[in-house]
Short mmCIF file of C-alpha atoms in Angstrom, two decimals:
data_model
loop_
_atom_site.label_atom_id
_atom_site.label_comp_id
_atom_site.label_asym_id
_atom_site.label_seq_id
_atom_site.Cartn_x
_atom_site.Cartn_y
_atom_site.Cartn_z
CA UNK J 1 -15.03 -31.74 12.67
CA UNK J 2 -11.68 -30.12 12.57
CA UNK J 3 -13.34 -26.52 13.54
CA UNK J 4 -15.05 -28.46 16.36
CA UNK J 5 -11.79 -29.77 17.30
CA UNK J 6 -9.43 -26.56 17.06
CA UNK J 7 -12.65 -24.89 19.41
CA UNK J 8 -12.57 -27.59 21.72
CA UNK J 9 -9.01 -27.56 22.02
CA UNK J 10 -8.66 -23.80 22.06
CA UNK J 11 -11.54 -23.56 25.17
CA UNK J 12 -9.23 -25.68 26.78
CA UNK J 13 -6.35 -23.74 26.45
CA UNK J 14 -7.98 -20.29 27.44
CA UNK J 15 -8.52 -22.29 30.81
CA UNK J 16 -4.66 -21.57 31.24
CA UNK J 17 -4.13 -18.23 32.63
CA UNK J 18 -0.58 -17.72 31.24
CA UNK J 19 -2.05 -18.17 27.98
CA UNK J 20 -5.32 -16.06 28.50
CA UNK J 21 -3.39 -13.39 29.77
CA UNK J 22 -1.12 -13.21 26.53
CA UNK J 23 -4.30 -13.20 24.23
CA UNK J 24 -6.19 -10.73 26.04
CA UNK J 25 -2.97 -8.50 25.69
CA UNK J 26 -2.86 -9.07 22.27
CA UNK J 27 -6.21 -8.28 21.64
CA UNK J 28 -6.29 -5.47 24.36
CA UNK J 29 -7.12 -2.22 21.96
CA UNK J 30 -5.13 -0.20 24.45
CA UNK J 31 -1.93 -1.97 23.37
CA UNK J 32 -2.39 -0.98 20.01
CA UNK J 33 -2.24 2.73 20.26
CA UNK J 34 0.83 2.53 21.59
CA UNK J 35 2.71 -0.19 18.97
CA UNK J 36 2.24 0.42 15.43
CA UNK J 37 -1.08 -0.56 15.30
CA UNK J 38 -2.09 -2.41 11.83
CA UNK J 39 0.70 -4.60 9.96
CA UNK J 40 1.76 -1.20 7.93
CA UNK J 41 1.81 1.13 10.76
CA UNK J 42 -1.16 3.30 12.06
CA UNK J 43 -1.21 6.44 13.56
CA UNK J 44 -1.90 7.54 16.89
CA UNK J 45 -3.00 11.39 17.18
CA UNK J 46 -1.60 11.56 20.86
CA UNK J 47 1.82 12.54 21.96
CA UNK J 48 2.12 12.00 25.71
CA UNK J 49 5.16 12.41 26.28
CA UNK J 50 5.85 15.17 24.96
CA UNK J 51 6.62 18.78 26.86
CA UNK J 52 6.30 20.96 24.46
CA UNK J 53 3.05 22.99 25.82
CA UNK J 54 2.94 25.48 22.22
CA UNK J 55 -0.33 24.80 20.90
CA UNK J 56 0.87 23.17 18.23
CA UNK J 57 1.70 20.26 19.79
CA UNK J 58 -0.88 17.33 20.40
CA UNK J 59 -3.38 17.47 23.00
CA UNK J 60 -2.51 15.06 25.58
CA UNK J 61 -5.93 14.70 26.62
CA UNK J 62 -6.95 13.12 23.16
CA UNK J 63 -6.37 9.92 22.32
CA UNK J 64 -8.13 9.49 19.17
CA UNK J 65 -6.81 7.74 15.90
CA UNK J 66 -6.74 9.78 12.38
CA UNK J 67 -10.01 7.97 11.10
CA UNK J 68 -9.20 9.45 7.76
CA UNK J 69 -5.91 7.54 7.51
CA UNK J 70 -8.00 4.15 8.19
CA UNK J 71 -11.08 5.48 5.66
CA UNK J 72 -8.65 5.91 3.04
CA UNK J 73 -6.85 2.92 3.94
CA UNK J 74 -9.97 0.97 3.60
CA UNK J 75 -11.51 2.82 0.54
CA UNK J 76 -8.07 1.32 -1.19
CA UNK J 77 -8.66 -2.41 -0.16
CA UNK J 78 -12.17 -2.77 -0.66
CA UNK J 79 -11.91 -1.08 -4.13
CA UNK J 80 -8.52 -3.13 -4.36
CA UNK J 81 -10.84 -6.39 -3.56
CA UNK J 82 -13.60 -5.59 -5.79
CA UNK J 83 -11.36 -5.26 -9.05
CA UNK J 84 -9.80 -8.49 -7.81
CA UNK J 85 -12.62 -10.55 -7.70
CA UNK J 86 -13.49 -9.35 -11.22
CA UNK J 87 -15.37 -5.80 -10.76
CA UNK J 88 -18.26 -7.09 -12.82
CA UNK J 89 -16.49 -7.98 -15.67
CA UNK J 90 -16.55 -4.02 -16.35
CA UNK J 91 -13.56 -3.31 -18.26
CA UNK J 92 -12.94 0.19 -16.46
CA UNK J 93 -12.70 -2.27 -13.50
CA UNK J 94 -9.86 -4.16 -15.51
CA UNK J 95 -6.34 -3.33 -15.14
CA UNK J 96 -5.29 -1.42 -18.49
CA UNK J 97 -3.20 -3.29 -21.20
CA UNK J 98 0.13 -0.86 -20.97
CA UNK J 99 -0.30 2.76 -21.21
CA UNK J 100 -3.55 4.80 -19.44
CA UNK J 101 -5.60 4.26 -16.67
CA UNK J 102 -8.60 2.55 -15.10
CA UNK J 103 -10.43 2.53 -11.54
CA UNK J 104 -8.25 -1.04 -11.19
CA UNK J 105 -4.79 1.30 -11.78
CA UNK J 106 -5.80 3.18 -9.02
CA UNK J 107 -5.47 1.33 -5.66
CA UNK J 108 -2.36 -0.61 -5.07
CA UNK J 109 -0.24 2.71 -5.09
CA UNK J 110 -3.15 4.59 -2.83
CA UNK J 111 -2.32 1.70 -0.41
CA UNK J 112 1.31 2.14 -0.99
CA UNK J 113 0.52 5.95 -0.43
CA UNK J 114 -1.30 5.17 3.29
CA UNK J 115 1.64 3.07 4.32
CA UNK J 116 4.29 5.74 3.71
CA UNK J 117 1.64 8.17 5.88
CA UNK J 118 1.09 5.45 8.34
CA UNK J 119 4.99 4.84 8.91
CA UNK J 120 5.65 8.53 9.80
CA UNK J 121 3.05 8.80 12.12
CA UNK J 122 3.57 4.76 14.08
CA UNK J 123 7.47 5.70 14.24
CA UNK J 124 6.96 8.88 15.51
CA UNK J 125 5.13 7.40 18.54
CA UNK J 126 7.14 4.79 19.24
CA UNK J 127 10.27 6.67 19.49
CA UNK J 128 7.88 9.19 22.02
CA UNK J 129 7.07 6.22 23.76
CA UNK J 130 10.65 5.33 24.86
CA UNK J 131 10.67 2.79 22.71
CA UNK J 132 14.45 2.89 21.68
CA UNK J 133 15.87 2.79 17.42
CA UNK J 134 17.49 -1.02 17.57
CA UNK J 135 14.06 -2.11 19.11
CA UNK J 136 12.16 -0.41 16.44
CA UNK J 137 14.20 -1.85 13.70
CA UNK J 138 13.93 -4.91 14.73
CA UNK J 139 9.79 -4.57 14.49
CA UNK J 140 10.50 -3.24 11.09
CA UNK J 141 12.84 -6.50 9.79
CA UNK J 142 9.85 -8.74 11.35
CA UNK J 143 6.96 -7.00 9.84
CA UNK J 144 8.84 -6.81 6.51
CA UNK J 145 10.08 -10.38 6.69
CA UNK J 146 6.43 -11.64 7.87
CA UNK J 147 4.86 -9.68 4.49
CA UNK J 148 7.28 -11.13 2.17
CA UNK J 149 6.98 -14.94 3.19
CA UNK J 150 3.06 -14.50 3.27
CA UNK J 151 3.29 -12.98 -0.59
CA UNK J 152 5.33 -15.78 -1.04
CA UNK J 153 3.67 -18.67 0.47
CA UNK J 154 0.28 -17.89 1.05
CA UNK J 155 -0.83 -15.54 -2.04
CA UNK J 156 1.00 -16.97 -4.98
CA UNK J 157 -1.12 -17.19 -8.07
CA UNK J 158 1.23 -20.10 -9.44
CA UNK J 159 -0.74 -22.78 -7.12
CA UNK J 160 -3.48 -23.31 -10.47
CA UNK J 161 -0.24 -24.41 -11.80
CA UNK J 162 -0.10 -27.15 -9.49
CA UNK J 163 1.65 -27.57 -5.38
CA UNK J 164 3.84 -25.28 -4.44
CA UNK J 165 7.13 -25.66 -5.69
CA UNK J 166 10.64 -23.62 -6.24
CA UNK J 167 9.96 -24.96 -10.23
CA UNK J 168 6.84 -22.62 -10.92
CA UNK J 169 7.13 -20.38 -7.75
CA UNK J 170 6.49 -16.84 -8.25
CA UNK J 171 8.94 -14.59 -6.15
CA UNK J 172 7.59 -11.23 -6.71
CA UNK J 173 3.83 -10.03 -5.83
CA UNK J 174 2.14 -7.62 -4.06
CA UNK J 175 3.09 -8.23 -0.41
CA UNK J 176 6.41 -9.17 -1.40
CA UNK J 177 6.82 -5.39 -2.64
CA UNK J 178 4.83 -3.93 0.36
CA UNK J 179 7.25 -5.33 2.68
CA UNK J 180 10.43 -4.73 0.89
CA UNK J 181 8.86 -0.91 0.29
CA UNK J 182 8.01 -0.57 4.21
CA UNK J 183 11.44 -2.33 4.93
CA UNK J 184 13.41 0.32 3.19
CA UNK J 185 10.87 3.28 3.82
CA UNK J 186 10.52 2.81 7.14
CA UNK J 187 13.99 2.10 7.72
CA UNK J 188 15.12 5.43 6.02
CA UNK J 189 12.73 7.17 8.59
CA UNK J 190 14.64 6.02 11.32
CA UNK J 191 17.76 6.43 10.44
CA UNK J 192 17.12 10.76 9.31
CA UNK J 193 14.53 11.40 11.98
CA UNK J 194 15.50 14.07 13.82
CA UNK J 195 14.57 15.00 17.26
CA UNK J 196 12.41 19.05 16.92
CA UNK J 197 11.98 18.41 13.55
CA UNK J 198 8.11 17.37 14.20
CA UNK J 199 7.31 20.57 16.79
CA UNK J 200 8.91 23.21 14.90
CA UNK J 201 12.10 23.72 17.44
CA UNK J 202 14.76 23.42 14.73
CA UNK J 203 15.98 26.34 12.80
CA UNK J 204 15.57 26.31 8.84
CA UNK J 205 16.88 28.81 6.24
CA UNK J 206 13.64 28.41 4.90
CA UNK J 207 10.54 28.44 6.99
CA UNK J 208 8.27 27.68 4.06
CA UNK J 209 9.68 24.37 3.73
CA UNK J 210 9.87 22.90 7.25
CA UNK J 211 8.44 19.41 6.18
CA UNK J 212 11.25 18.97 3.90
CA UNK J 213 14.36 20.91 4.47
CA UNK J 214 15.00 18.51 8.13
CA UNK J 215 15.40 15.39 5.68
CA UNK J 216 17.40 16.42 2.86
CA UNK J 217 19.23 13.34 3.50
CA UNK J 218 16.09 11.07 2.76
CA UNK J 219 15.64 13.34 -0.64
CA UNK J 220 19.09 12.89 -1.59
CA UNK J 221 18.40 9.04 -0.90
CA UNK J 222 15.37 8.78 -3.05
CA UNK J 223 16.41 10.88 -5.83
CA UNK J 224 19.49 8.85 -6.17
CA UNK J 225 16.91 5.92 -6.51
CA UNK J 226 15.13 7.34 -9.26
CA UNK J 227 18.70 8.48 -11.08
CA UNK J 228 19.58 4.49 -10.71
CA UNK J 229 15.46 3.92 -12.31
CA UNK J 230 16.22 5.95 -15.35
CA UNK J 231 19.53 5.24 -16.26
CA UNK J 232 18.76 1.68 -16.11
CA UNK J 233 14.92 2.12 -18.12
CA UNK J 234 16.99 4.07 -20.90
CA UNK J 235 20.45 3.21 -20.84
CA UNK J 236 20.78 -0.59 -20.24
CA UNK J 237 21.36 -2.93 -23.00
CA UNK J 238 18.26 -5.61 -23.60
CA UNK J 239 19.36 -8.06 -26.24
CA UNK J 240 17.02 -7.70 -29.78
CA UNK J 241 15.37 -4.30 -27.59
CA UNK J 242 16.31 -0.75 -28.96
CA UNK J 243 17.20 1.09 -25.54
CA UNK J 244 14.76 2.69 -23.40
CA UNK J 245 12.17 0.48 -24.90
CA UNK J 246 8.89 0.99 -23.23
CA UNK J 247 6.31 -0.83 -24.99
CA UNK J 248 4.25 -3.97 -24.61
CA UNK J 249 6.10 -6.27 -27.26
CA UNK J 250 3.83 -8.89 -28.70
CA UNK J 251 2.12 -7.03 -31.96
CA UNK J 252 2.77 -3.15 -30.50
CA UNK J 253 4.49 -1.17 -32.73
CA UNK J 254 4.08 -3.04 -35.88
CA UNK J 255 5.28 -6.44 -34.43
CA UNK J 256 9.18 -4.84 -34.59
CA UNK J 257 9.89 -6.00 -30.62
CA UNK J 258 7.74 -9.17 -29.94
CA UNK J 259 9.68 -10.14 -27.10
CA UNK J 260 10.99 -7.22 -25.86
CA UNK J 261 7.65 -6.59 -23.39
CA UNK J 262 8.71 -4.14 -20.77
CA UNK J 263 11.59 -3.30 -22.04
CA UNK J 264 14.41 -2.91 -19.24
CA UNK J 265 12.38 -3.87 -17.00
CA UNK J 266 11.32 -6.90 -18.41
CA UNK J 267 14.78 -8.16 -19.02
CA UNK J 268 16.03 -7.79 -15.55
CA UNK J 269 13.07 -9.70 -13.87
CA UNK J 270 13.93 -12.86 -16.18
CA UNK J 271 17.82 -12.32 -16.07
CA UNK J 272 17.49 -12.31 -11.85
CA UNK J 273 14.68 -14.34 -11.38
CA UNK J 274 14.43 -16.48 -14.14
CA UNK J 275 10.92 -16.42 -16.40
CA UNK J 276 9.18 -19.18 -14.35
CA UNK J 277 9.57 -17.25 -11.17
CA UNK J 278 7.73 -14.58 -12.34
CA UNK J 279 4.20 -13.66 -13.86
CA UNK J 280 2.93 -15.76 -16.71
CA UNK J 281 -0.15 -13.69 -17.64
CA UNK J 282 0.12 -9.82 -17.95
CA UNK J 283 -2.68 -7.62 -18.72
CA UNK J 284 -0.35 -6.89 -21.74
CA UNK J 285 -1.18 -10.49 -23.63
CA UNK J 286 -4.82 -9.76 -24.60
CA UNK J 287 -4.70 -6.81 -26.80
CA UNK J 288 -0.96 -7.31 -27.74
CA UNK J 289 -0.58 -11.64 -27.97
CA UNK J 290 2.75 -10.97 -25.92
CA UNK J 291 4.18 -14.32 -25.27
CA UNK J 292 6.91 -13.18 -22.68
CA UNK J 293 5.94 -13.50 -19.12
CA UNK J 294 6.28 -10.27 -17.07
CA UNK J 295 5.64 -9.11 -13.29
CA UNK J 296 3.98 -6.15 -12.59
CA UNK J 297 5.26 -6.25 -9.46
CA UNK J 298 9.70 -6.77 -10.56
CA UNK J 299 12.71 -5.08 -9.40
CA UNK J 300 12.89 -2.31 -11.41
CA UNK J 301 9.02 -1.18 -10.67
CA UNK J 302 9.93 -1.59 -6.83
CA UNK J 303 12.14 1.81 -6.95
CA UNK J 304 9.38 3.46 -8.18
CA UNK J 305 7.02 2.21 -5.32
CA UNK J 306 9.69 3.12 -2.54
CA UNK J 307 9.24 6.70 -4.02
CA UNK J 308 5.43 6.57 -3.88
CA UNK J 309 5.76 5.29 0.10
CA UNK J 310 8.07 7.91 0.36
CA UNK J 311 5.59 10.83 -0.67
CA UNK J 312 3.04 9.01 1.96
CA UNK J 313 5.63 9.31 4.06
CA UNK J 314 5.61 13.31 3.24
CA UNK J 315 2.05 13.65 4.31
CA UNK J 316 2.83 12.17 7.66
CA UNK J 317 5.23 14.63 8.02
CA UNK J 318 2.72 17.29 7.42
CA UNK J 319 0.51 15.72 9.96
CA UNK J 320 2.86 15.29 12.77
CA UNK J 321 4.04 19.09 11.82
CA UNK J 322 1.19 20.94 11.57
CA UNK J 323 -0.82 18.52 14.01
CA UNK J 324 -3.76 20.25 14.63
CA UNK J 325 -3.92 23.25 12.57
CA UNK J 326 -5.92 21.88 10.17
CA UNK J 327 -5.98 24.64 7.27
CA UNK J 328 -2.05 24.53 7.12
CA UNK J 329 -2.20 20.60 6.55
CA UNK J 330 -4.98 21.14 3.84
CA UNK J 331 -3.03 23.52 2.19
CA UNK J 332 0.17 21.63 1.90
CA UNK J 333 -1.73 18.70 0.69
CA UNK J 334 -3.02 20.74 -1.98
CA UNK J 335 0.38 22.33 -3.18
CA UNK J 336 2.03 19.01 -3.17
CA UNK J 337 -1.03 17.29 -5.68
CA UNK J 338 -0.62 20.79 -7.70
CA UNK J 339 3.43 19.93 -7.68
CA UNK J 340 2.70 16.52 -8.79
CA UNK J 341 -0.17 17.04 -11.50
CA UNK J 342 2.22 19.52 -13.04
CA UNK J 343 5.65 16.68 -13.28
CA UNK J 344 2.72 14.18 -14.61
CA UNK J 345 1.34 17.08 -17.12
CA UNK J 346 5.49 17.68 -18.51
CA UNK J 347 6.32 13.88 -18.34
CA UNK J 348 3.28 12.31 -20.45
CA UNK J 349 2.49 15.66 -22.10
CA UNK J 350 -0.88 15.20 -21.12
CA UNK J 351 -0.93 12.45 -23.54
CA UNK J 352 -1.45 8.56 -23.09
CA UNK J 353 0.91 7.84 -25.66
CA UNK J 354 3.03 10.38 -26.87
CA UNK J 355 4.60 11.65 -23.61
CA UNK J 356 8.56 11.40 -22.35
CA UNK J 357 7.30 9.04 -20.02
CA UNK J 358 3.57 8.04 -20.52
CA UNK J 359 1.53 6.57 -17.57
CA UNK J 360 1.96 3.20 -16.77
CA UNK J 361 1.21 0.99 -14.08
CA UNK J 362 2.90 -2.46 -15.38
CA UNK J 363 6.16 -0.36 -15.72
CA UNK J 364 5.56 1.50 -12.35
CA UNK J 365 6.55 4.68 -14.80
CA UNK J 366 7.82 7.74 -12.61
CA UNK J 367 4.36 9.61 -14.42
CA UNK J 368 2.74 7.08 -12.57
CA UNK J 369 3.52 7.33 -9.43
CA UNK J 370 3.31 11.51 -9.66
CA UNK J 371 0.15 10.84 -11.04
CA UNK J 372 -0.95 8.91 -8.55
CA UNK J 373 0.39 10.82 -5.56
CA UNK J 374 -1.54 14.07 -7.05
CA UNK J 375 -4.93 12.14 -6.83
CA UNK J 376 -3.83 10.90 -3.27
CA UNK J 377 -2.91 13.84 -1.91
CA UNK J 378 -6.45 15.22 -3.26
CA UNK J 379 -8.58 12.24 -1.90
CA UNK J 380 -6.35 12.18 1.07
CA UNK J 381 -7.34 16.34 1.78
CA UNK J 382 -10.95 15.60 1.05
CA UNK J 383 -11.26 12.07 3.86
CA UNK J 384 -9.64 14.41 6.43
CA UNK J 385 -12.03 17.30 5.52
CA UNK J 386 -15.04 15.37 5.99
CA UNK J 387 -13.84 12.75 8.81
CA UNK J 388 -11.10 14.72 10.68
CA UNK J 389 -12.30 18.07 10.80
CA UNK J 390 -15.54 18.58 9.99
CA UNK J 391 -16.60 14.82 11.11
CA UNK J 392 -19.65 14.78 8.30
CA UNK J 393 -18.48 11.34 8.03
CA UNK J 394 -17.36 8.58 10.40
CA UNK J 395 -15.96 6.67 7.45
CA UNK J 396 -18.24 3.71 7.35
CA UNK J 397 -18.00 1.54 6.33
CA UNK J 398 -14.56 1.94 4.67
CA UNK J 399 -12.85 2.51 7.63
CA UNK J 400 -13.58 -1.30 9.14
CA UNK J 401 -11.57 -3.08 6.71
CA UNK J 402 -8.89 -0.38 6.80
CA UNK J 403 -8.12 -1.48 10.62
CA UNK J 404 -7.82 -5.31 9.25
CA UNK J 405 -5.75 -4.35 6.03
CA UNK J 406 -3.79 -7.73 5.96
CA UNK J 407 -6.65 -9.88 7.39
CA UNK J 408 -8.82 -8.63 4.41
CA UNK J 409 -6.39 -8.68 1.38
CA UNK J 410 -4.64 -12.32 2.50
CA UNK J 411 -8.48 -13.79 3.48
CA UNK J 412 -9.96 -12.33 0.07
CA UNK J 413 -6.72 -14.05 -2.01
CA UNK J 414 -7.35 -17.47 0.65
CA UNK J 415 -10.79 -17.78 -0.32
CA UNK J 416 -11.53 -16.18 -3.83
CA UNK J 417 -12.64 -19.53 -5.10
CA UNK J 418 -15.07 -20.46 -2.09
CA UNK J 419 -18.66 -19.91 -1.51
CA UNK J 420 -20.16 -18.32 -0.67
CA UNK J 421 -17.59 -15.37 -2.26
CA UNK J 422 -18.04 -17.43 -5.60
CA UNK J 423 -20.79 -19.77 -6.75
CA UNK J 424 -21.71 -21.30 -10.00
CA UNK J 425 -23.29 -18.76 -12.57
CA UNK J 426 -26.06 -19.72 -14.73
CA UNK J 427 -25.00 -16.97 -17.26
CA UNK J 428 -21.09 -16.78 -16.84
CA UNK J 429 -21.63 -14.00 -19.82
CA UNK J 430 -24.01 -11.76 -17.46
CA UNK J 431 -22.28 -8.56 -16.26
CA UNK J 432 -25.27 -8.66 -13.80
CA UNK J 433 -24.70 -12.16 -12.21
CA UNK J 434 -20.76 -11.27 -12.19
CA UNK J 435 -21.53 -7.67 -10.45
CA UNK J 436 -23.85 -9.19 -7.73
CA UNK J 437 -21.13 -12.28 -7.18
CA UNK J 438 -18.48 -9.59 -6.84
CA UNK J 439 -20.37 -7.14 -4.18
CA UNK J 440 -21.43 -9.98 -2.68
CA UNK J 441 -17.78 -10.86 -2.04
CA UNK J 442 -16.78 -7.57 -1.36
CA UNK J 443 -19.94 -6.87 0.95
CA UNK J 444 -18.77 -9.81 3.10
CA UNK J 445 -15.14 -8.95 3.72
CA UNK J 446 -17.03 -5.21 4.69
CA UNK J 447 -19.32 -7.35 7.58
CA UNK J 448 -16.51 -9.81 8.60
CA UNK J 449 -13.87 -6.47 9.35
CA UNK J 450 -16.99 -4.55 11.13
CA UNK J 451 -17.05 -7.71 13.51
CA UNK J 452 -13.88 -7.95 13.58
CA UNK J 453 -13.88 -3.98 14.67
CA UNK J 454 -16.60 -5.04 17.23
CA UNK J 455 -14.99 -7.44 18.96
CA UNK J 456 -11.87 -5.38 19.02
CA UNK J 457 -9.52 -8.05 17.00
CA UNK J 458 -7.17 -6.55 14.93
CA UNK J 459 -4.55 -8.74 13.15
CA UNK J 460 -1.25 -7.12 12.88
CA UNK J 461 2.32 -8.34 12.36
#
């Protein structure tokens, strides 16, 4: 009755032409290649206005989107949506207890990853569009604003606790961190961007370096982020913690530091937030019986996820450098996942425990997010090998749900709990029933963004 109603009512309203005007602009695709075109920022392969006519700029005459942005983009989420809805009840499809990696470790900084690439490449265009710095800051402040107050109040996990309320209301989360991450990425890339840096007409010292020497200021910026990360991970004072404390608490290490679980970390989220206002489960009470709660996605881990945007952000650099010279972008790709494989290999000494700084994706840990970065920078190389260049693959069906990022993740979260993405198992013990439940699930959201795609509605903000 109430959908019948909202159609109804909504036929009568597309009778108005004001109003049908301003939804067929919205959901004119035309529109969207020229605004940042996906609620993270999507890039446009066309440069219009540009007069540059070296053949290194961007052909005018194309208009076509990197599909390997949106492939990757979309290989993230519906990986990302799988391991949410339980990934069989695989434990390789589980997030890990503290240190190491699984398949479920992987995704949320690969998304992180895209959204750095995606903000180079969206900002880029607007600014050739005319569009002018105050206007495009303003977008940014919106979009980041929107993301955190749908984190907030749409995809808490609290509400099992009961309505919402400030009492048991979690503040951080995954979208909250997205859109604090694109709020200060994006917002560092328009403040440094310089006009010639992208075609090559400014003069560097060091030609080898022309994706990075034009922004020193950003580098400055983020490594005095990850100076701030360190000195507060192993300098600050946690009360009954030794400092620099790393570990789970609960029973890890002998039961010496039971409530000392994530260490700095750990102790800042329930000093600033308070411990109902953050995560009450971690992966880390399982194995270890930790009875603190701790976020995954706190403060301290957010620096570290700024600097994983940030090296996104250095692949759409390369992009919008090299545009189409596609060997050169390859390359660079390449050195930069050799550059970080070899800070992971020094940091965790190729060792899951026994490293400086072992890998660790509750913590965020610096080997982390290097580690990370080197496998995106490799998967990223390989989608635009096979989609971009080559075009062996149209990046089906990946690359539907990577136009409707938000519209998948918030509609997944909105309706885990409803059929027909989850029904009643006879065997709730069955890694087959869960595994056919959780494709199921998956499969759908893959169908509802190739409709979606179809019909040419794409939900940004």
């Amino acid at each position: 009755m109430g959908i019948l109603a909202i159609l109804i009512v909504g036929r009568l309203f597309m009778k108005i032409d004001p109003v049908r005007n301003w939804v067929y602009k919205k959901l004119n695709p035309r529109e969207t290649d020229r605004l940042i075109n996906s609620e993270l920022g999507s890039p446009n392969t066309t440069d219009s206005v540009s007069s540059d006519p070296t053949p290194r700029l961007w052909s005018t005459a194309s208009r076509q989107r990197l599909r390997s942005l949106d492939t990757f983009r979309g290989l993230s989420l519906i990986i990302m949506v799988f391991v949410n809805y339980g990934g069989g009840k695989y434990w390789f499809f589980k997030h890990e207890s503290w240190n190491g990696l699984t398949v479920a470790d992987l995704v949320f900084p690969w998304f992180v990853f895209i959204m750095g690439t995606s903000i180079s490449l969206s900002l880029s265009s607007m600014l050739r569009w005319g569009s002018s710095k105050w206007n495009v800051l303003r977008k940014i402040l919106w979009r980041s604003f929107l993301l955190i107050l749908l984190g907030i109040i749409v995809v808490n996990p609290n509400y099992c606790l009961g309505p919402l309320s400030w009492d048991n209301l979690r503040i951080p989360g995954v979208l909250q961190r997205l859109g604090f991450t694109y709020l200060v990425v994006a917002a560092l890339e328009l403040l440094f961007t310089r006009a010639g840096a992208e075609s090559g007409a400014l003069e560097m010292p060091c030609p080898a370096l022309p994706d990075i020497l034009p922004y020193w200021p950003q580098w400055i910026f983020i490594l005095m982020l990850e100076v701030i990360w360190l000195c507060l991970t192993f300098l600050l004072p946690v009360p009954g913690c030794p400092r620099g404390y790393l570990g789970p608490g609960g029973i890890g290490d002998f039961g010496k530091y039971p409530n000392c679980t994530g260490g700095a970390a750990g102790y800042i989220d329930r000093l600033l937030l308070g411990e109902k206002h953050i995560y009450q489960h971690p992966s880390s009470s399982v194995i270890y019986q930790t009875t603190m709660p701790y976020d995954p996605e706190g403060i301290l881990g957010t620096i570290n996820t700024i600097f994983m945007a940030f090296l996104g952000l250095q692949a759409g650099k390369i992009i919008l450098f090299y545009k189409d010279q596609h060997k050169h972008i390859m390359s660079r790709f390449f050195i930069w996942s050799i550059v970080m494989g070899i800070i992971s290999a020094i940091l965790t000494k190729c060792s899951k425990e026994e490293g400086f700084i072992p890998i660790n994706k509750n913590l965020w840990s610096i080997s982390y997010v290097t580690t990370m970065s080197c496998f995106a920078f490799i998967l990223l190389l390989l989608i635009y090998y096979l989609v971009d260049v080559k075009r062996l693959w149209s990046g089906a069906p990946f690359f539907y749900p990577g136009m409707n990022s938000i519209l998948v993740y918030i509609g997944h979260e909105v309706f885990e709990n409803y059929f027909p993405f989850k029904w009643k198992m006879q065997d709730s013990q069955s890694h087959a029933e869960h595994l056919t439940q959780n494709l199921t699930a998956t499969t759908l959201w893959v169908i509802i963004s190739y409709l979606l795609y179809r019909r040419r509605i794409f939900w940004k903000i």
